Amino acid sequence: MIKKLIAPIAAVVLALALPVADAQTVIKFSHVVAENTPKGQAALKFKEVAEKKLPGKVQVQVFPNSQLFGDAKELEALLLGDVHFIAPSLSKFDRYTKKLQVFDLPFLFDDVQSVDRFQSGAIGKGLLESMKSRGLLGLGYWHNGMKQLSTNRDVLKRPEDVKGLKFRIQASDVLEAQFRALGANPQKMAFAEVYQALQTGVVDGQENTWSNIYSQKFFEVQKTIAETNHGVIDYMVVTNLKWWESLPADVRTGLVEAMAEATAHGNKLASDINEADRKRIADAGKAKIQKLSKEDTAAWRKAMEPVWKKFEGDIGRDLIEAALKANS
Ligand code: LMR
């Protein structure tokens, strides 16, 4: 008799236990770069810390290299709930806010330390919340580094060297205007397509950080990389606001803490990774690294200057002033 009762009781106990097991939240984090990059490393750190802080409560799945969603789709996928965290470059949000275009203004920031000061200030922090009405919440900024310019030409030193050339750009109107100001032809293209476009000559050049130029092997299909440092590639980690608010409070707290640790980790690594990748590219001897004199840099700055005026209205003078103040 007792034996007969045990089986149904066990079934009930199991059924009651199941929802607990089901309560584990699976968090998909999708990004477009390789794992051996600042963003790739920060995303892995986020997984490690989140799963340690919230044992059994969350499982974080990281999908690098546009495996799950590429540039064109990842923001839409986030809003549809198909993925929960993404970290697009700050250049890729202009359909959601014009404010973040400030990061694309050429020669606005002296270096990544200046970018960091701006992001840590009241205005920078405020931008994390600037897309809430569009369903997106920013949880932090992750660094990559300063952009360099590369082409399939032997000479790349002065702005006139890029006249008439075709450049792949991220989906940003500011970057489009930047290349038009140089007399070049910009083409918006997803990151995953760039290597092939460079290899086949669909475009002549691109702009990116050393870590992206190295990890995507762009240096193997370009002749010259000019050390222009003319802009920045940094990221905002964003989540779907509705999904975020639906999480239990303790899970949200744990994820915020994990995000802070991942941010500190990735941001500390970023400049070392870029420096090491610059050296790897130099050692490979495939693309020439072209240093620029002060006069050369001044010429690039002057050629790109019209872009500021064009976007000042959209971005807001207050943001540009705050960014300028962050330069030491
Ligand atoms: C690019 O598209 O060139 C970069 O934004 C890729 C990235 O995420 O670093």
Coordinates of C-alpha atoms and ligand atoms in Angstrom, one line a residue:
M1 CA 0.0 0.0 0.0
I2 CA 2.7 2.4 1.1
K3 CA 4.7 1.4 -2.0
K4 CA 1.7 2.2 -4.2
L5 CA 1.4 5.7 -2.7
I6 CA 5.1 6.5 -3.1
A7 CA 5.0 6.6 -6.9
P8 CA 2.3 9.2 -7.3
I9 CA 3.8 11.3 -4.4
A10 CA 7.2 11.1 -6.1
A11 CA 5.5 12.3 -9.4
V12 CA 3.9 15.2 -7.6
V13 CA 7.2 16.2 -5.9
L14 CA 8.9 16.0 -9.3
A15 CA 6.2 18.1 -10.9
L16 CA 6.6 20.7 -8.2
A17 CA 10.3 20.7 -8.6
L18 CA 10.2 21.1 -12.4
P19 CA 9.2 24.8 -12.5
V20 CA 12.3 25.5 -10.3
A21 CA 14.5 23.7 -12.8
D22 CA 12.7 25.6 -15.7
A23 CA 13.3 28.9 -13.9
Q24 CA 16.9 29.0 -15.2
T25 CA 17.1 31.9 -17.5
V26 CA 19.0 31.3 -20.7
I27 CA 20.7 34.5 -21.8
K28 CA 21.9 34.8 -25.4
F29 CA 24.7 37.3 -26.0
S30 CA 25.4 37.8 -29.6
H31 CA 28.3 39.8 -31.1
V32 CA 30.1 40.2 -34.4
V33 CA 33.8 40.1 -33.5
A34 CA 36.3 37.3 -32.8
E35 CA 36.8 36.0 -29.2
N36 CA 40.4 37.3 -29.1
T37 CA 39.3 40.9 -29.1
P38 CA 38.4 43.3 -26.3
K39 CA 34.6 42.8 -26.9
G40 CA 35.1 39.0 -27.3
Q41 CA 37.0 38.8 -24.0
A42 CA 34.5 41.0 -22.1
A43 CA 31.6 38.9 -23.3
L44 CA 33.3 35.7 -22.0
K45 CA 34.0 37.4 -18.7
F46 CA 30.4 38.4 -18.4
K47 CA 29.3 34.8 -18.9
E48 CA 31.8 33.5 -16.3
V49 CA 30.9 36.1 -13.6
A50 CA 27.1 36.0 -14.2
E51 CA 27.0 32.2 -13.9
K52 CA 29.2 32.3 -10.8
K53 CA 27.1 34.9 -9.1
L54 CA 23.7 33.4 -10.1
P55 CA 24.4 29.6 -9.9
G56 CA 21.6 27.6 -11.4
K57 CA 19.6 30.8 -12.1
V58 CA 21.2 31.9 -15.4
Q59 CA 23.0 30.3 -18.2
V60 CA 24.8 32.7 -20.5
Q61 CA 25.4 31.6 -24.1
V62 CA 27.9 33.8 -26.1
F63 CA 27.8 33.7 -29.9
P64 CA 30.8 35.5 -31.4
N65 CA 31.7 36.2 -35.1
S66 CA 28.1 37.1 -36.3
Q67 CA 27.3 33.3 -35.7
L68 CA 23.8 34.1 -34.5
F69 CA 23.1 37.5 -35.9
G70 CA 25.1 39.9 -38.0
D71 CA 25.1 43.7 -37.9
A72 CA 21.9 44.1 -39.9
K73 CA 19.8 41.8 -37.8
E74 CA 21.1 42.0 -34.2
L75 CA 19.2 45.1 -33.0
E76 CA 16.0 43.8 -34.5
A77 CA 16.6 40.4 -33.0
L78 CA 17.1 42.0 -29.6
L79 CA 13.8 43.9 -29.8
L80 CA 12.1 40.7 -30.9
G81 CA 13.5 38.8 -27.9
D82 CA 15.5 36.4 -29.9
V83 CA 18.7 37.5 -28.2
H84 CA 19.1 39.3 -24.8
F85 CA 22.4 41.1 -24.9
I86 CA 24.3 42.6 -27.8
A87 CA 27.2 45.1 -27.9
P88 CA 27.1 47.0 -31.2
S89 CA 29.6 49.6 -32.0
L90 CA 28.3 53.1 -31.0
S91 CA 28.2 53.8 -34.8
K92 CA 25.4 51.4 -35.3
F93 CA 22.6 53.0 -33.3
D94 CA 21.6 55.9 -35.5
R95 CA 18.2 54.5 -36.3
Y96 CA 17.4 54.6 -32.6
T97 CA 19.0 57.9 -31.5
K98 CA 21.0 60.6 -33.1
K99 CA 22.8 61.4 -29.9
L100 CA 25.3 58.6 -30.1
Q101 CA 26.5 60.0 -33.4
V102 CA 28.7 62.2 -31.2
F103 CA 31.2 59.2 -31.0
D104 CA 31.6 59.2 -34.8
L105 CA 32.7 62.8 -35.2
P106 CA 36.2 62.6 -36.6
F107 CA 39.1 63.8 -34.4
L108 CA 36.7 64.6 -31.5
F109 CA 38.4 62.5 -28.9
D110 CA 42.2 62.5 -28.4
D111 CA 42.3 58.9 -27.2
V112 CA 40.4 56.2 -25.5
Q113 CA 41.1 57.7 -22.0
S114 CA 39.1 60.8 -23.2
V115 CA 36.3 58.6 -24.5
D116 CA 36.3 56.9 -21.1
R117 CA 36.0 60.2 -19.2
F118 CA 33.1 61.3 -21.4
Q119 CA 31.3 58.0 -20.9
S120 CA 31.8 58.0 -17.2
G121 CA 30.4 61.6 -16.8
A122 CA 26.8 62.5 -16.2
I123 CA 26.1 63.1 -19.9
G124 CA 27.7 59.9 -21.0
K125 CA 25.9 57.8 -18.4
G126 CA 22.6 59.5 -19.4
L127 CA 23.1 58.3 -23.0
L128 CA 22.7 54.7 -21.7
E129 CA 19.1 55.5 -21.1
S130 CA 18.5 57.5 -24.2
M131 CA 16.9 54.7 -26.2
K132 CA 14.4 53.5 -23.5
S133 CA 11.5 54.8 -25.5
R134 CA 12.6 52.5 -28.3
G135 CA 12.8 49.5 -26.0
L136 CA 16.6 49.5 -25.5
L137 CA 18.5 49.9 -22.3
G138 CA 22.2 50.4 -22.2
L139 CA 24.0 48.6 -19.4
G140 CA 27.6 49.8 -20.0
Y141 CA 30.2 51.0 -22.4
W142 CA 33.0 48.6 -23.6
H143 CA 36.2 49.9 -25.2
N144 CA 37.9 48.8 -28.3
G145 CA 40.2 51.5 -29.6
M146 CA 41.1 54.2 -32.1
K147 CA 40.4 53.7 -35.8
Q148 CA 43.1 53.4 -38.5
L149 CA 42.6 53.8 -42.2
S150 CA 43.6 51.1 -44.7
T151 CA 43.6 50.8 -48.5
N152 CA 44.8 48.5 -51.2
R153 CA 47.1 51.3 -52.4
D154 CA 50.9 51.8 -51.9
V155 CA 50.5 55.4 -50.9
L156 CA 48.3 56.4 -48.0
K157 CA 49.5 59.5 -46.2
R158 CA 47.4 62.5 -47.1
P159 CA 43.7 63.0 -47.6
E160 CA 44.2 63.3 -51.4
D161 CA 45.4 59.7 -51.4
V162 CA 41.9 58.4 -50.9
K163 CA 40.0 60.5 -53.5
G164 CA 37.8 58.4 -55.6
L165 CA 38.4 55.2 -53.6
K166 CA 35.6 53.0 -52.3
F167 CA 35.5 52.4 -48.5
R168 CA 33.4 50.0 -46.4
I169 CA 31.8 51.9 -43.5
Q170 CA 29.6 50.9 -40.6
A171 CA 26.0 51.8 -40.9
S172 CA 26.5 55.5 -39.8
D173 CA 25.5 58.7 -41.6
V174 CA 28.4 60.5 -39.9
L175 CA 30.9 58.1 -41.3
E176 CA 29.3 58.4 -44.7
A177 CA 29.7 62.2 -44.5
Q178 CA 33.3 61.7 -43.3
F179 CA 34.3 59.8 -46.5
R180 CA 32.3 62.1 -48.7
A181 CA 34.2 65.0 -47.3
L182 CA 37.4 63.2 -48.4
G183 CA 36.1 62.8 -51.9
A184 CA 35.8 59.0 -51.4
N185 CA 32.9 56.7 -51.9
P186 CA 31.6 55.1 -48.7
Q187 CA 29.5 51.9 -48.7
K188 CA 27.6 50.7 -45.7
M189 CA 28.3 47.0 -45.1
A190 CA 28.0 44.4 -42.3
F191 CA 31.2 43.6 -40.5
A192 CA 31.0 39.9 -41.5
E193 CA 31.2 40.9 -45.2
V194 CA 34.2 43.2 -45.1
Y195 CA 37.1 40.7 -45.6
Q196 CA 35.6 39.3 -48.8
A197 CA 34.8 42.8 -50.1
L198 CA 38.4 43.9 -49.5
Q199 CA 39.7 40.7 -51.0
T200 CA 37.7 40.9 -54.2
G201 CA 38.1 44.6 -54.6
V202 CA 34.4 45.4 -54.1
V203 CA 35.9 48.1 -51.8
D204 CA 39.4 49.5 -51.8
G205 CA 39.6 50.2 -48.1
Q206 CA 38.1 50.4 -44.6
E207 CA 38.6 52.0 -41.2
N208 CA 39.0 49.9 -38.0
T209 CA 40.9 49.2 -34.8
W210 CA 44.1 47.2 -34.8
S211 CA 42.3 44.3 -33.1
N212 CA 39.6 44.1 -35.8
I213 CA 42.1 44.5 -38.6
Y214 CA 44.2 41.7 -37.1
S215 CA 41.5 39.2 -36.0
Q216 CA 39.6 39.6 -39.3
K217 CA 42.8 39.4 -41.3
F218 CA 42.1 42.6 -43.2
F219 CA 45.8 43.3 -43.1
E220 CA 46.3 40.4 -45.5
V221 CA 44.2 42.0 -48.2
Q222 CA 45.3 45.6 -47.7
K223 CA 48.5 47.3 -48.8
T224 CA 48.8 50.2 -46.4
I225 CA 47.4 51.0 -43.0
A226 CA 47.8 54.7 -42.1
E227 CA 48.0 55.4 -38.3
T228 CA 45.4 58.1 -38.4
N229 CA 43.7 57.5 -35.0
H230 CA 40.9 59.7 -36.5
G231 CA 38.0 58.2 -34.5
V232 CA 36.9 55.6 -32.1
I233 CA 35.2 52.2 -32.1
D234 CA 33.6 51.6 -28.7
Y235 CA 30.5 49.7 -27.8
M236 CA 27.3 50.0 -25.8
V237 CA 26.0 46.8 -24.3
V238 CA 22.3 46.9 -24.7
T239 CA 19.4 44.8 -23.6
N240 CA 15.7 44.6 -24.3
L241 CA 14.1 46.9 -21.7
K242 CA 10.9 44.8 -21.4
W243 CA 12.7 41.5 -21.0
W244 CA 15.1 43.2 -18.5
E245 CA 12.2 44.5 -16.4
S246 CA 10.6 41.0 -16.4
L247 CA 13.6 39.4 -14.6
P248 CA 13.5 38.8 -10.9
A249 CA 15.2 41.6 -8.9
D250 CA 18.1 39.3 -7.6
V251 CA 18.9 38.2 -11.2
R252 CA 19.0 41.8 -12.4
T253 CA 21.3 42.7 -9.5
G254 CA 23.6 39.8 -10.2
L255 CA 23.8 40.7 -13.9
V256 CA 24.5 44.3 -13.2
E257 CA 27.4 43.2 -11.0
A258 CA 28.6 40.8 -13.6
M259 CA 28.4 43.6 -16.2
A260 CA 30.5 45.9 -14.0
E261 CA 33.2 43.2 -13.7
A262 CA 33.2 42.3 -17.4
T263 CA 33.4 46.0 -18.3
A264 CA 36.4 46.6 -16.0
H265 CA 38.1 43.4 -17.4
G266 CA 37.6 44.2 -21.1
N267 CA 38.4 47.9 -20.8
K268 CA 41.6 47.1 -19.0
L269 CA 42.6 44.6 -21.8
A270 CA 41.6 46.8 -24.7
S271 CA 44.6 48.9 -25.3
D272 CA 47.0 46.0 -24.7
I273 CA 45.2 43.8 -27.2
N274 CA 45.2 46.6 -29.8
E275 CA 48.9 47.3 -29.2
A276 CA 49.8 43.6 -29.5
D277 CA 47.7 43.2 -32.7
R278 CA 49.4 46.3 -34.2
K279 CA 52.7 44.6 -33.6
R280 CA 51.5 41.3 -35.0
I281 CA 50.4 43.1 -38.2
A282 CA 53.8 44.9 -38.4
D283 CA 55.6 41.6 -37.9
A284 CA 53.6 39.8 -40.5
G285 CA 55.0 42.2 -43.1
K286 CA 52.0 42.0 -45.4
A287 CA 50.5 45.5 -45.1
K288 CA 52.8 48.5 -44.6
I289 CA 52.0 50.6 -41.5
Q290 CA 52.3 54.3 -42.4
K291 CA 53.1 56.7 -39.6
L292 CA 51.8 60.2 -40.0
S293 CA 53.6 63.5 -39.2
K294 CA 51.8 66.2 -37.3
E295 CA 51.2 68.0 -40.6
D296 CA 49.7 64.9 -42.2
T297 CA 47.3 64.5 -39.3
A298 CA 46.4 68.1 -39.4
A299 CA 45.5 67.7 -43.1
W300 CA 43.2 64.8 -42.3
R301 CA 41.6 66.7 -39.5
K302 CA 41.0 69.7 -41.8
A303 CA 39.6 67.6 -44.6
M304 CA 37.1 65.9 -42.2
E305 CA 36.1 69.1 -40.4
P306 CA 32.9 69.8 -42.4
V307 CA 31.3 66.8 -40.8
W308 CA 31.0 68.5 -37.4
K309 CA 28.9 71.3 -38.7
K310 CA 26.7 69.0 -40.6
F311 CA 25.7 66.9 -37.5
E312 CA 26.0 69.5 -34.8
G313 CA 22.2 70.1 -34.9
D314 CA 21.3 66.4 -34.6
I315 CA 23.8 65.6 -31.9
G316 CA 23.4 68.8 -29.8
R317 CA 26.1 71.3 -29.0
D318 CA 26.0 70.3 -25.3
L319 CA 27.1 66.8 -26.1
I320 CA 29.9 67.9 -28.3
E321 CA 31.1 70.4 -25.6
A322 CA 31.1 67.7 -22.9
A323 CA 33.0 65.4 -25.2
L324 CA 35.6 68.1 -25.9
K325 CA 36.0 68.7 -22.2
A326 CA 36.9 65.1 -21.6
N327 CA 40.1 65.6 -23.7
S328 CA 42.9 66.1 -21.2
Ligands
LMR1 C1 32.7 47.2 -37.5 O1 31.6 47.0 -38.0 O2 33.7 47.5 -38.2 C2 32.9 47.1 -36.0 O3 31.9 47.8 -35.5 C3 32.8 45.7 -35.6 C4 32.9 45.7 -34.1 O4 31.9 45.3 -33.5 O5 34.0 46.0 -33.5

